[in-house]
Coordinates of C-alpha atoms and ligand atoms in Angstrom, one line a residue:
X9 CA 93.8 118.1 84.5
X10 CA 93.0 117.4 88.1
X11 CA 92.5 120.3 90.4
X12 CA 93.0 119.5 94.1
X13 CA 90.8 120.6 97.0
X14 CA 92.0 120.3 100.6
X15 CA 89.3 120.8 103.3
X16 CA 91.0 122.7 106.1
X17 CA 89.9 122.5 109.7
X18 CA 89.5 125.2 112.3
X19 CA 88.5 125.2 115.9
X20 CA 87.2 128.3 117.6
X21 CA 88.2 130.3 114.6
X22 CA 91.8 129.1 114.8
X23 CA 93.4 127.0 112.1
X24 CA 94.3 123.4 113.1
X25 CA 97.9 122.5 112.6
X26 CA 96.9 119.2 111.0
X27 CA 95.4 121.2 108.1
X28 CA 98.8 122.5 107.0
X29 CA 100.1 119.0 106.7
X30 CA 97.0 118.0 104.6
X31 CA 97.8 121.1 102.5
X32 CA 101.3 119.8 102.2
X33 CA 99.9 116.7 100.6
X34 CA 97.7 118.9 98.4
X35 CA 100.8 120.7 97.2
X36 CA 102.5 117.4 96.2
X37 CA 99.3 116.3 94.4
X38 CA 99.0 119.6 92.5
X39 CA 102.7 119.4 91.5
X40 CA 102.2 115.8 90.2
X41 CA 99.0 116.4 88.3
X42 CA 99.7 120.0 87.1
X43 CA 96.3 121.0 88.6
X44 CA 95.5 124.1 90.6
X45 CA 95.4 123.9 94.4
X46 CA 92.3 125.0 96.3
X47 CA 91.5 124.9 100.0
X48 CA 88.0 125.1 101.6
X49 CA 87.4 126.4 105.1
X50 CA 84.0 126.0 106.7
X51 CA 82.7 127.4 109.9
X52 CA 81.4 130.7 111.4
X53 CA 83.5 133.7 112.3
X54 CA 86.6 132.2 110.6
X55 CA 88.2 135.2 108.9
X56 CA 91.4 134.9 110.9
X57 CA 91.8 131.2 110.1
X58 CA 91.1 132.0 106.4
X59 CA 94.0 134.6 106.4
X60 CA 96.3 131.9 107.8
X61 CA 95.6 129.8 104.6
X62 CA 96.3 132.5 102.1
X63 CA 100.1 132.2 101.8
X64 CA 100.4 128.7 100.3
X65 CA 99.7 129.2 96.6
X66 CA 96.1 128.0 96.9
X67 CA 92.7 129.7 96.2
X68 CA 90.9 129.8 99.6
X69 CA 87.1 129.2 99.6
X70 CA 85.6 130.4 102.8
X71 CA 82.1 129.1 103.7
X72 CA 81.0 131.2 106.7
X73 CA 77.5 130.3 108.0
X74 CA 75.9 129.9 111.4
X75 CA 74.8 126.3 110.6
X76 CA 78.5 125.4 110.1
X77 CA 79.5 126.7 113.5
X78 CA 79.5 123.4 115.3
X79 CA 81.2 121.2 112.7
X80 CA 78.2 119.1 111.9
X81 CA 79.2 116.8 109.0
X82 CA 75.6 116.6 107.7
X83 CA 75.6 120.4 107.2
X84 CA 79.2 120.6 105.9
X85 CA 79.4 117.7 103.4
X86 CA 77.1 119.3 100.8
X87 CA 79.1 122.6 101.0
X88 CA 82.3 120.6 100.4
X89 CA 80.7 119.0 97.4
X90 CA 79.5 122.5 96.1
X91 CA 83.1 123.9 96.4
X92 CA 84.7 120.8 94.8
X93 CA 82.3 121.1 91.8
X94 CA 82.8 124.8 91.5
X95 CA 86.6 124.5 91.4
X96 CA 86.7 121.4 89.3
X97 CA 88.5 119.3 91.9
X98 CA 89.0 115.6 91.1
X99 CA 91.2 115.1 94.2
X100 CA 89.5 116.0 97.5
X101 CA 91.3 115.5 100.7
X102 CA 91.6 116.5 104.4
X103 CA 93.6 115.5 107.5
X104 CA 92.6 112.2 109.1
X105 CA 91.5 113.9 112.3
X106 CA 88.2 113.1 114.1
X107 CA 86.5 115.9 112.1
X108 CA 88.1 114.8 108.8
X109 CA 87.1 111.2 109.3
X110 CA 83.5 112.3 109.9
X111 CA 83.2 114.7 107.0
X112 CA 85.1 113.3 104.1
X113 CA 83.3 109.9 103.8
X114 CA 80.0 111.8 103.6
X115 CA 81.4 114.1 100.9
X116 CA 82.8 111.0 99.0
X117 CA 79.3 109.4 99.1
X118 CA 77.7 112.6 97.7
X119 CA 80.4 112.9 95.0
X120 CA 80.1 109.2 94.1
X121 CA 83.8 109.0 94.7
X122 CA 86.0 106.2 95.9
X123 CA 88.0 107.0 99.0
X124 CA 91.4 106.1 100.6
X125 CA 91.7 106.8 104.3
X126 CA 94.7 107.5 106.6
X127 CA 97.0 107.9 103.6
X128 CA 100.7 107.7 104.5
X129 CA 102.3 108.6 101.2
X130 CA 101.8 108.9 97.5
X131 CA 103.0 106.2 95.1
X132 CA 102.6 105.8 91.3
X133 CA 104.2 108.0 88.7
X134 CA 103.2 111.5 87.5
X135 CA 99.5 112.1 87.5
X136 CA 98.7 108.4 88.1
X137 CA 98.4 108.5 91.8
X138 CA 98.5 105.5 94.1
X139 CA 97.6 106.1 97.8
X140 CA 99.7 104.3 100.4
X141 CA 97.6 103.4 103.4
X142 CA 98.0 101.0 106.4
X143 CA 96.1 97.8 106.8
X144 CA 96.2 95.3 109.7
X145 CA 97.2 97.8 112.3
X146 CA 100.0 99.1 110.2
X147 CA 101.6 95.7 109.5
X148 CA 100.8 95.9 105.8
X149 CA 101.0 99.0 103.7
X150 CA 98.7 98.8 100.6
X151 CA 99.0 100.9 97.5
X152 CA 95.5 101.8 96.5
X153 CA 94.3 103.0 93.1
X154 CA 91.0 104.9 93.1
X155 CA 89.2 104.4 89.8
X156 CA 86.3 106.8 90.1
X157 CA 86.6 110.2 88.3
X158 CA 86.7 112.0 91.6
X159 CA 89.0 110.7 94.3
X160 CA 88.6 111.4 98.0
X161 CA 91.2 110.8 100.7
X162 CA 92.3 111.6 104.2
X163 CA 96.0 111.9 105.1
X164 CA 97.8 111.1 108.4
X165 CA 99.2 114.6 109.3
X166 CA 102.2 113.0 110.9
X167 CA 103.3 111.5 107.5
X168 CA 103.3 114.7 105.4
X169 CA 105.4 117.8 105.9
X170 CA 103.5 121.0 106.5
X171 CA 102.7 123.1 103.4
X172 CA 105.5 125.2 102.0
X173 CA 104.9 128.9 101.8
X174 CA 103.8 129.9 98.3
X175 CA 102.2 132.8 96.4
X176 CA 99.4 134.6 98.2
X177 CA 96.2 133.0 97.1
X178 CA 92.9 134.6 96.4
X179 CA 90.4 134.3 99.3
X180 CA 86.8 133.8 98.0
X181 CA 83.6 133.9 100.0
X182 CA 81.3 131.0 99.2
X183 CA 77.5 131.6 99.0
X184 CA 76.1 129.0 101.3
X185 CA 72.5 128.1 101.4
X186 CA 71.8 125.7 104.3
X187 CA 68.2 125.0 105.5
X188 CA 69.2 124.5 109.2
X189 CA 65.6 123.3 110.0
X190 CA 66.0 120.4 107.6
X191 CA 69.1 119.0 109.2
X192 CA 68.6 115.8 111.1
X193 CA 71.5 116.3 113.4
X194 CA 72.1 119.2 115.8
X195 CA 74.8 120.2 118.2
X196 CA 73.5 119.8 121.8
X197 CA 76.6 120.5 123.9
X198 CA 80.3 120.8 123.5
X199 CA 82.6 120.2 126.4
X200 CA 86.2 121.2 125.9
X201 CA 88.9 119.4 127.8
X202 CA 91.1 122.3 129.0
X203 CA 94.7 121.4 129.7
X204 CA 97.9 123.4 130.3
X205 CA 99.7 120.7 128.3
X206 CA 100.0 120.7 124.5
X207 CA 97.5 118.7 122.5
X208 CA 98.6 115.1 122.2
X209 CA 98.7 115.0 118.4
X210 CA 100.6 118.3 118.1
X211 CA 103.1 117.9 121.0
X212 CA 106.8 117.8 120.5
X213 CA 107.2 115.4 123.4
X214 CA 104.8 112.7 124.5
X215 CA 105.3 110.6 127.7
X216 CA 102.9 107.6 127.8
X217 CA 102.1 105.2 130.6
X218 CA 100.7 101.7 130.4
X219 CA 99.6 98.9 132.6
X220 CA 103.0 99.0 134.2
X221 CA 102.0 102.2 136.0
X222 CA 99.5 100.1 138.0
X223 CA 97.2 103.2 137.8
X224 CA 99.7 105.7 139.2
X225 CA 100.4 108.2 136.5
X226 CA 102.1 110.8 138.7
X227 CA 105.6 109.9 137.5
X228 CA 104.5 109.9 133.9
X229 CA 102.8 113.3 134.2
X230 CA 105.7 114.8 136.1
X231 CA 108.2 113.8 133.4
X232 CA 105.8 115.1 130.7
X233 CA 105.5 118.4 132.5
X234 CA 109.3 118.7 133.0
X235 CA 109.7 118.2 129.2
X236 CA 106.8 120.5 128.3
X237 CA 105.1 117.6 126.7
X238 CA 101.7 115.8 126.5
X239 CA 100.7 112.7 128.4
X240 CA 99.6 109.6 126.5
X241 CA 98.4 106.1 127.6
X242 CA 98.1 102.6 126.3
X243 CA 94.6 101.2 125.8
X244 CA 95.1 98.9 128.8
X245 CA 95.6 102.0 131.0
X246 CA 92.5 103.7 129.5
X247 CA 90.3 100.6 129.7
X248 CA 91.3 100.3 133.4
X249 CA 90.0 103.8 134.0
X250 CA 93.5 105.1 134.9
X251 CA 93.7 107.5 132.1
X252 CA 91.1 109.5 130.1
X253 CA 90.0 108.2 126.7
X254 CA 91.6 111.1 124.8
X255 CA 95.1 110.1 126.0
X256 CA 95.0 106.8 124.2
X257 CA 97.7 106.3 121.6
X258 CA 97.4 103.5 119.0
X259 CA 95.3 101.9 116.4
X260 CA 92.0 102.8 118.1
X261 CA 93.4 105.9 119.7
X262 CA 95.5 108.8 118.4
X263 CA 98.4 108.6 116.0
X264 CA 101.3 110.7 117.2
X265 CA 104.7 111.4 115.8
X266 CA 106.5 113.7 118.2
X267 CA 110.2 114.4 118.3
X268 CA 110.5 112.4 121.5
X269 CA 108.1 109.6 122.6
X270 CA 108.7 108.0 126.0
X271 CA 106.8 104.7 126.6
X272 CA 106.8 103.7 130.3
X273 CA 105.4 100.4 131.4
X274 CA 104.0 99.7 127.9
X275 CA 104.7 96.3 126.4
X276 CA 104.6 97.4 122.8
X277 CA 101.6 95.6 121.3
X278 CA 101.2 96.2 117.6
X279 CA 98.1 98.2 118.1
X280 CA 100.0 100.6 120.4
X281 CA 103.0 100.7 118.1
X282 CA 100.8 101.6 115.2
X283 CA 100.1 104.9 116.9
X284 CA 103.6 106.0 117.8
X285 CA 106.2 104.3 115.6
X286 CA 106.5 107.4 113.4
X287 CA 108.1 109.3 116.4
X288 CA 111.5 110.6 115.8
X289 CA 113.2 109.3 118.9
X290 CA 111.5 106.5 121.0
X291 CA 112.6 105.8 124.6
X292 CA 111.2 102.7 126.3
X293 CA 111.3 102.0 130.1
X294 CA 110.2 98.5 130.9
X295 CA 111.2 95.9 133.5
X296 CA 111.0 93.1 131.0
X297 CA 114.0 92.9 128.7
X298 CA 112.0 90.8 126.3
X299 CA 109.2 93.4 125.9
X300 CA 108.5 94.0 122.2
X301 CA 108.6 97.8 122.7
X302 CA 112.4 97.5 122.7
X303 CA 112.3 96.4 119.0
X304 CA 111.0 99.9 118.0
X305 CA 112.9 101.9 120.7
X306 CA 116.0 104.0 119.9
X307 CA 116.9 104.0 123.6
X308 CA 115.7 101.2 126.0
X309 CA 116.0 101.1 129.8
X310 CA 115.3 97.8 131.4
X311 CA 114.3 99.4 134.7
X312 CA 111.4 100.2 137.0
X313 CA 109.6 103.2 135.8
X314 CA 108.9 104.4 139.3
X315 CA 112.7 104.9 139.8
X316 CA 113.7 106.0 136.3
X317 CA 111.0 108.6 135.5
X318 CA 111.4 110.8 138.6
X319 CA 115.2 110.7 138.2
X320 CA 114.8 111.7 134.5
X321 CA 112.4 114.5 135.5
X322 CA 114.9 115.8 138.1
X323 CA 117.7 115.8 135.6
X324 CA 115.6 117.7 133.0
X325 CA 114.6 120.3 135.6
X326 CA 118.2 120.7 136.8
X327 CA 119.4 121.2 133.3
X328 CA 117.1 124.2 132.8
Ligands
FAD940 C1 91.3 95.8 117.9 C2 92.3 96.2 119.0 C3 92.6 97.6 119.0 C4 93.5 98.0 120.0 N1 93.9 99.3 120.0 C5 94.9 99.7 120.9 C6 95.3 101.1 120.9 O1 94.9 101.9 120.2 N2 96.3 101.4 121.8 C7 96.9 100.5 122.7 O2 97.7 100.9 123.4 N3 96.4 99.2 122.7 C8 95.4 98.8 121.8 N4 95.0 97.5 121.9 C9 95.4 96.7 123.0 C10 96.8 96.1 122.8 O3 96.7 94.9 122.1 C11 97.4 95.8 124.2 O4 96.6 95.0 125.0 C12 97.7 97.0 125.0 O5 98.4 98.0 124.2 C13 98.6 96.7 126.2 O6 98.8 97.8 127.0 P1 100.1 97.9 127.9 O7 101.3 97.7 127.1 O8 99.9 99.0 128.8 O9 99.9 96.6 128.9 P2 100.7 95.2 129.0 O10 100.8 94.6 127.7 O11 100.1 94.5 130.1 O12 102.2 95.7 129.3 C14 102.6 96.2 130.6 C15 104.1 96.4 130.6 O13 104.5 97.1 131.7 C16 105.8 96.5 132.1 N5 105.9 96.9 133.5 C17 105.2 96.4 134.6 N6 105.6 97.1 135.7 C18 106.6 97.9 135.4 C19 107.4 98.9 136.1 N7 107.2 99.1 137.4 N8 108.3 99.6 135.4 C20 108.5 99.4 134.1 N9 107.7 98.5 133.3 C21 106.8 97.8 134.0 C22 105.6 95.0 131.9 O14 106.9 94.4 131.8 C23 104.8 95.0 130.6 O15 105.7 94.9 129.4 C24 94.1 97.1 120.9 C25 93.7 95.7 120.8 C26 92.8 95.3 119.9 C27 92.4 93.9 119.8

């Protein structure tokens, strides 16, 4: 029997929403394999986040240690391995966030496990799990079988529903022994980007601008603010220095799946589409009727974004 371990993520003692989607994948796996569901939470001062994990039918393993405060993967990976072995997990996963992508490959190496990254769904039948994952910027979806006894994976949070409420699980403290002096990495500084807007990957609405903005993001930002959404950008806009790096949506940026995605002055290159095609409703504003973005858009406006976006923002404000 395969027990399942999901590594949850917290920031500043608060549970990250992406973890609940990873836990949703964990619930599916536990149901298919008949195994028990476990969740690991690592950090320092994380009691509140641990309580947030208790109602999903999983045993919660809480590793609270000062050396785990800054999310150093070198410190955390052996703790994940310890918890995986203690709970007999043969399936070990997390959300494919920046932290998950840093931590899980190290844990996989220590466990001698094969790994599937950015998993979009689960194939196969019963306990024989196949992991569906994108290749070639999402143009090909492969079904991957992992043949090692322990299997490690990261899931795209946008592709799995959040965990369903379940029985209250036991919360267990994990005895952690970390020799902080022996670590070869240390946290030097952490600069948080503070914004009134929602986090890009968690926003209900994302309004993104591309090269068509010619560097003027005011109309994009104003519409995002009118809709209470986040601002995104194409790589062309980021590379030109018009938008910060953490706004980039796409293959080498963030993967988003909001209820509404507005692409303004974005042509719709496959690398951009790979990061937003899971959005529920896609609206494209582009002057070129042949732009490939219209192939994935639910609503397309062949128009100048500098006219359309302010008009939309006014309408949205007036309707409130
Ligand atoms: C390995 C690799 C990884 C990549 N990763 C990413 C990624 O993560 N994310 C990403 O976005 N790209 C990525 N790219 C780049 C990608 O291939 C495209 O170059 C990029 O997405 C183009 O950005 P864009 O649509 O803003 O610019 P363009 O392709 O130049 O399109 C600009 C669009 O704006 C329209 N326009 C111009 N003026 C107006 C106006 N006034 N009103 C309305 N429309 C207007 C034009 O008609 C045009 O369609 C990657 C490329 C590679 C090779």
